[in-house]
JSON list of C-alpha atoms in Angstrom, two decimals:
[
{"chain": "A", "resi": 1, "resn": "MET", "atom": "CA", "xyz": [7.71, -55.28, -13.88]},
{"chain": "A", "resi": 2, "resn": "LYS", "atom": "CA", "xyz": [4.79, -52.94, -14.56]},
{"chain": "A", "resi": 3, "resn": "ILE", "atom": "CA", "xyz": [4.15, -53.76, -18.21]},
{"chain": "A", "resi": 4, "resn": "ILE", "atom": "CA", "xyz": [2.37, -56.96, -19.23]},
{"chain": "A", "resi": 5, "resn": "THR", "atom": "CA", "xyz": [4.28, -58.05, -22.30]},
{"chain": "A", "resi": 6, "resn": "GLU", "atom": "CA", "xyz": [2.96, -59.96, -25.28]},
{"chain": "A", "resi": 7, "resn": "GLU", "atom": "CA", "xyz": [4.96, -63.01, -24.23]},
{"chain": "A", "resi": 8, "resn": "MET", "atom": "CA", "xyz": [3.39, -63.00, -20.77]},
{"chain": "A", "resi": 9, "resn": "CYS", "atom": "CA", "xyz": [-0.09, -62.88, -22.35]},
{"chain": "A", "resi": 10, "resn": "PHE", "atom": "CA", "xyz": [0.92, -65.76, -24.64]},
{"chain": "A", "resi": 11, "resn": "ARG", "atom": "CA", "xyz": [2.03, -67.80, -21.64]},
{"chain": "A", "resi": 12, "resn": "GLN", "atom": "CA", "xyz": [-1.20, -67.08, -19.79]},
{"chain": "A", "resi": 13, "resn": "ARG", "atom": "CA", "xyz": [-3.28, -68.18, -22.79]},
{"chain": "A", "resi": 14, "resn": "LEU", "atom": "CA", "xyz": [-1.13, -71.31, -23.04]},
{"chain": "A", "resi": 15, "resn": "CYS", "atom": "CA", "xyz": [-1.67, -72.16, -19.37]},
{"chain": "A", "resi": 16, "resn": "GLU", "atom": "CA", "xyz": [-5.41, -71.59, -19.49]},
{"chain": "A", "resi": 17, "resn": "TYR", "atom": "CA", "xyz": [-5.73, -73.71, -22.62]},
{"chain": "A", "resi": 18, "resn": "ALA", "atom": "CA", "xyz": [-3.60, -76.47, -21.06]},
{"chain": "A", "resi": 19, "resn": "ILE", "atom": "CA", "xyz": [-5.76, -76.52, -17.92]},
{"chain": "A", "resi": 20, "resn": "LYS", "atom": "CA", "xyz": [-8.91, -76.78, -20.00]},
{"chain": "A", "resi": 21, "resn": "HIS", "atom": "CA", "xyz": [-7.79, -79.13, -22.82]},
{"chain": "A", "resi": 22, "resn": "GLY", "atom": "CA", "xyz": [-4.63, -80.90, -21.63]},
{"chain": "A", "resi": 23, "resn": "ILE", "atom": "CA", "xyz": [-0.88, -80.57, -21.95]},
{"chain": "A", "resi": 24, "resn": "THR", "atom": "CA", "xyz": [-0.33, -82.33, -25.28]},
{"chain": "A", "resi": 25, "resn": "ARG", "atom": "CA", "xyz": [-3.11, -80.48, -27.06]},
{"chain": "A", "resi": 26, "resn": "ALA", "atom": "CA", "xyz": [-1.87, -77.13, -25.74]},
{"chain": "A", "resi": 27, "resn": "ALA", "atom": "CA", "xyz": [1.69, -77.89, -26.83]},
{"chain": "A", "resi": 28, "resn": "ARG", "atom": "CA", "xyz": [0.49, -78.76, -30.32]},
{"chain": "A", "resi": 29, "resn": "ARG", "atom": "CA", "xyz": [-1.74, -75.71, -30.62]},
{"chain": "A", "resi": 30, "resn": "TYR", "atom": "CA", "xyz": [0.89, -73.22, -29.42]},
{"chain": "A", "resi": 31, "resn": "TYR", "atom": "CA", "xyz": [3.79, -74.85, -31.35]},
{"chain": "A", "resi": 32, "resn": "THR", "atom": "CA", "xyz": [5.88, -75.65, -28.31]},
{"chain": "A", "resi": 33, "resn": "ASN", "atom": "CA", "xyz": [6.89, -78.78, -26.42]},
{"chain": "A", "resi": 34, "resn": "LYS", "atom": "CA", "xyz": [5.28, -80.44, -23.43]},
{"chain": "A", "resi": 35, "resn": "TRP", "atom": "CA", "xyz": [8.03, -79.68, -20.92]},
{"chain": "A", "resi": 36, "resn": "PHE", "atom": "CA", "xyz": [7.60, -75.96, -21.62]},
{"chain": "A", "resi": 37, "resn": "VAL", "atom": "CA", "xyz": [3.87, -76.25, -20.89]},
{"chain": "A", "resi": 38, "resn": "TYR", "atom": "CA", "xyz": [4.59, -78.17, -17.65]},
{"chain": "A", "resi": 39, "resn": "TRP", "atom": "CA", "xyz": [7.16, -75.54, -16.66]},
{"chain": "A", "resi": 40, "resn": "GLN", "atom": "CA", "xyz": [4.70, -72.69, -17.21]},
{"chain": "A", "resi": 41, "resn": "LEU", "atom": "CA", "xyz": [1.90, -74.49, -15.36]},
{"chain": "A", "resi": 42, "resn": "LYS", "atom": "CA", "xyz": [4.22, -75.03, -12.41]},
{"chain": "A", "resi": 43, "resn": "LYS", "atom": "CA", "xyz": [4.77, -71.25, -12.16]},
{"chain": "A", "resi": 44, "resn": "TYR", "atom": "CA", "xyz": [1.19, -70.22, -13.00]},
{"chain": "A", "resi": 45, "resn": "ASP", "atom": "CA", "xyz": [-1.04, -69.22, -10.07]},
{"chain": "A", "resi": 46, "resn": "GLY", "atom": "CA", "xyz": [-3.85, -67.58, -12.02]},
{"chain": "A", "resi": 47, "resn": "THR", "atom": "CA", "xyz": [-2.21, -64.20, -12.59]},
{"chain": "A", "resi": 48, "resn": "VAL", "atom": "CA", "xyz": [-0.09, -62.90, -15.44]},
{"chain": "A", "resi": 49, "resn": "ARG", "atom": "CA", "xyz": [2.51, -61.63, -12.95]},
{"chain": "A", "resi": 50, "resn": "SER", "atom": "CA", "xyz": [3.44, -65.20, -11.98]},
{"chain": "A", "resi": 51, "resn": "LEU", "atom": "CA", "xyz": [4.68, -65.82, -15.53]},
{"chain": "A", "resi": 52, "resn": "VAL", "atom": "CA", "xyz": [7.21, -62.96, -15.53]},
{"chain": "A", "resi": 53, "resn": "LEU", "atom": "CA", "xyz": [10.68, -63.95, -16.69]},
{"chain": "A", "resi": 54, "resn": "LYS", "atom": "CA", "xyz": [13.19, -63.78, -13.84]},
{"chain": "A", "resi": 55, "resn": "SER", "atom": "CA", "xyz": [16.82, -62.78, -14.15]},
{"chain": "A", "resi": 56, "resn": "ARG", "atom": "CA", "xyz": [19.35, -65.56, -14.65]},
{"chain": "A", "resi": 57, "resn": "ARG", "atom": "CA", "xyz": [22.29, -63.37, -13.73]},
{"chain": "A", "resi": 58, "resn": "PRO", "atom": "CA", "xyz": [24.37, -64.75, -10.87]},
{"chain": "A", "resi": 59, "resn": "HIS", "atom": "CA", "xyz": [24.17, -62.45, -7.86]},
{"chain": "A", "resi": 60, "resn": "SER", "atom": "CA", "xyz": [27.51, -63.50, -6.42]},
{"chain": "A", "resi": 61, "resn": "ASN", "atom": "CA", "xyz": [30.75, -65.14, -7.50]},
{"chain": "A", "resi": 62, "resn": "SER", "atom": "CA", "xyz": [32.83, -67.20, -5.10]},
{"chain": "A", "resi": 63, "resn": "LYS", "atom": "CA", "xyz": [36.03, -66.39, -7.01]},
{"chain": "A", "resi": 64, "resn": "ASP", "atom": "CA", "xyz": [35.71, -62.61, -6.66]},
{"chain": "A", "resi": 65, "resn": "HIS", "atom": "CA", "xyz": [38.36, -60.74, -4.74]},
{"chain": "A", "resi": 66, "resn": "LYS", "atom": "CA", "xyz": [37.39, -59.78, -1.20]},
{"chain": "A", "resi": 67, "resn": "LYS", "atom": "CA", "xyz": [37.50, -56.13, -0.14]},
{"chain": "A", "resi": 68, "resn": "GLU", "atom": "CA", "xyz": [40.63, -56.69, 1.97]},
{"chain": "A", "resi": 69, "resn": "GLU", "atom": "CA", "xyz": [42.45, -58.29, -0.97]},
{"chain": "A", "resi": 70, "resn": "LEU", "atom": "CA", "xyz": [41.50, -55.43, -3.29]},
{"chain": "A", "resi": 71, "resn": "ASP", "atom": "CA", "xyz": [42.68, -52.85, -0.76]},
{"chain": "A", "resi": 72, "resn": "LEU", "atom": "CA", "xyz": [45.99, -54.70, -0.38]},
{"chain": "A", "resi": 73, "resn": "ILE", "atom": "CA", "xyz": [46.52, -54.94, -4.15]},
{"chain": "A", "resi": 74, "resn": "GLN", "atom": "CA", "xyz": [45.63, -51.30, -4.79]},
{"chain": "A", "resi": 75, "resn": "GLY", "atom": "CA", "xyz": [47.89, -50.10, -1.99]},
{"chain": "A", "resi": 76, "resn": "MET", "atom": "CA", "xyz": [50.82, -52.19, -3.23]},
{"chain": "A", "resi": 77, "resn": "LEU", "atom": "CA", "xyz": [50.22, -51.12, -6.82]},
{"chain": "A", "resi": 78, "resn": "LYS", "atom": "CA", "xyz": [50.18, -47.45, -5.81]},
{"chain": "A", "resi": 79, "resn": "ARG", "atom": "CA", "xyz": [53.47, -47.76, -3.91]},
{"chain": "A", "resi": 80, "resn": "ASN", "atom": "CA", "xyz": [55.29, -50.33, -6.09]},
{"chain": "A", "resi": 81, "resn": "GLY", "atom": "CA", "xyz": [53.65, -50.00, -9.51]},
{"chain": "A", "resi": 82, "resn": "VAL", "atom": "CA", "xyz": [56.80, -48.73, -11.22]},
{"chain": "A", "resi": 83, "resn": "TYR", "atom": "CA", "xyz": [58.54, -52.07, -10.52]},
{"chain": "A", "resi": 84, "resn": "GLY", "atom": "CA", "xyz": [55.96, -54.14, -12.43]},
{"chain": "A", "resi": 85, "resn": "LEU", "atom": "CA", "xyz": [53.11, -56.47, -11.60]},
{"chain": "A", "resi": 86, "resn": "VAL", "atom": "CA", "xyz": [55.36, -59.37, -10.62]},
{"chain": "A", "resi": 87, "resn": "LYS", "atom": "CA", "xyz": [57.02, -57.28, -7.91]},
{"chain": "A", "resi": 88, "resn": "VAL", "atom": "CA", "xyz": [53.59, -56.12, -6.70]},
{"chain": "A", "resi": 89, "resn": "TYR", "atom": "CA", "xyz": [52.45, -59.76, -6.60]},
{"chain": "A", "resi": 90, "resn": "VAL", "atom": "CA", "xyz": [55.51, -60.85, -4.60]},
{"chain": "A", "resi": 91, "resn": "LYS", "atom": "CA", "xyz": [55.00, -58.05, -2.07]},
{"chain": "A", "resi": 92, "resn": "CYS", "atom": "CA", "xyz": [51.30, -58.92, -1.76]},
{"chain": "A", "resi": 93, "resn": "ARG", "atom": "CA", "xyz": [52.21, -62.57, -1.11]},
{"chain": "A", "resi": 94, "resn": "ALA", "atom": "CA", "xyz": [54.55, -61.43, 1.66]},
{"chain": "A", "resi": 95, "resn": "LYS", "atom": "CA", "xyz": [51.65, -59.50, 3.24]},
{"chain": "A", "resi": 96, "resn": "GLY", "atom": "CA", "xyz": [49.31, -62.51, 3.21]},
{"chain": "A", "resi": 97, "resn": "TYR", "atom": "CA", "xyz": [47.77, -62.66, -0.27]},
{"chain": "A", "resi": 98, "resn": "LYS", "atom": "CA", "xyz": [46.95, -66.32, -1.00]},
{"chain": "A", "resi": 99, "resn": "ARG", "atom": "CA", "xyz": [45.85, -66.43, -4.65]},
{"chain": "A", "resi": 100, "resn": "SER", "atom": "CA", "xyz": [47.87, -67.83, -7.54]},
{"chain": "A", "resi": 101, "resn": "PHE", "atom": "CA", "xyz": [49.52, -65.50, -10.07]},
{"chain": "A", "resi": 102, "resn": "THR", "atom": "CA", "xyz": [48.47, -67.62, -13.08]},
{"chain": "A", "resi": 103, "resn": "ARG", "atom": "CA", "xyz": [44.67, -67.48, -12.57]}
]
C-alpha cells in the first residue's frame, strides 16, 4: 500500500500517545477501548507501514473442487447434459467422484 491513510495516521498517533502516557489514558483520549490499543501496540514497530490493515479474505477453501473433479464434471456435463444433472452425477460417481449430491 503506497498511500498513508488517515486511519493509519490515527493509529500511529494512538500508539505514540500510549507509549508516552499509558494504555488507559490513550484509550480514553482516542475514544476506543484498551484491547484495541494493545492490539495496535503489538503490531507497531515505529513505522506507519506496520499499522496497515491486512486482508481477512481466506486464501484457500478445503471444500473447493479439485481440478480433476472439475474436469470430470465438465466432461460428463458436456456429453450427458441433455439427460439432466442427476444422470451426470450418477455417471461421475461411477468414474470415481466421491462427493455427496446434497451438499
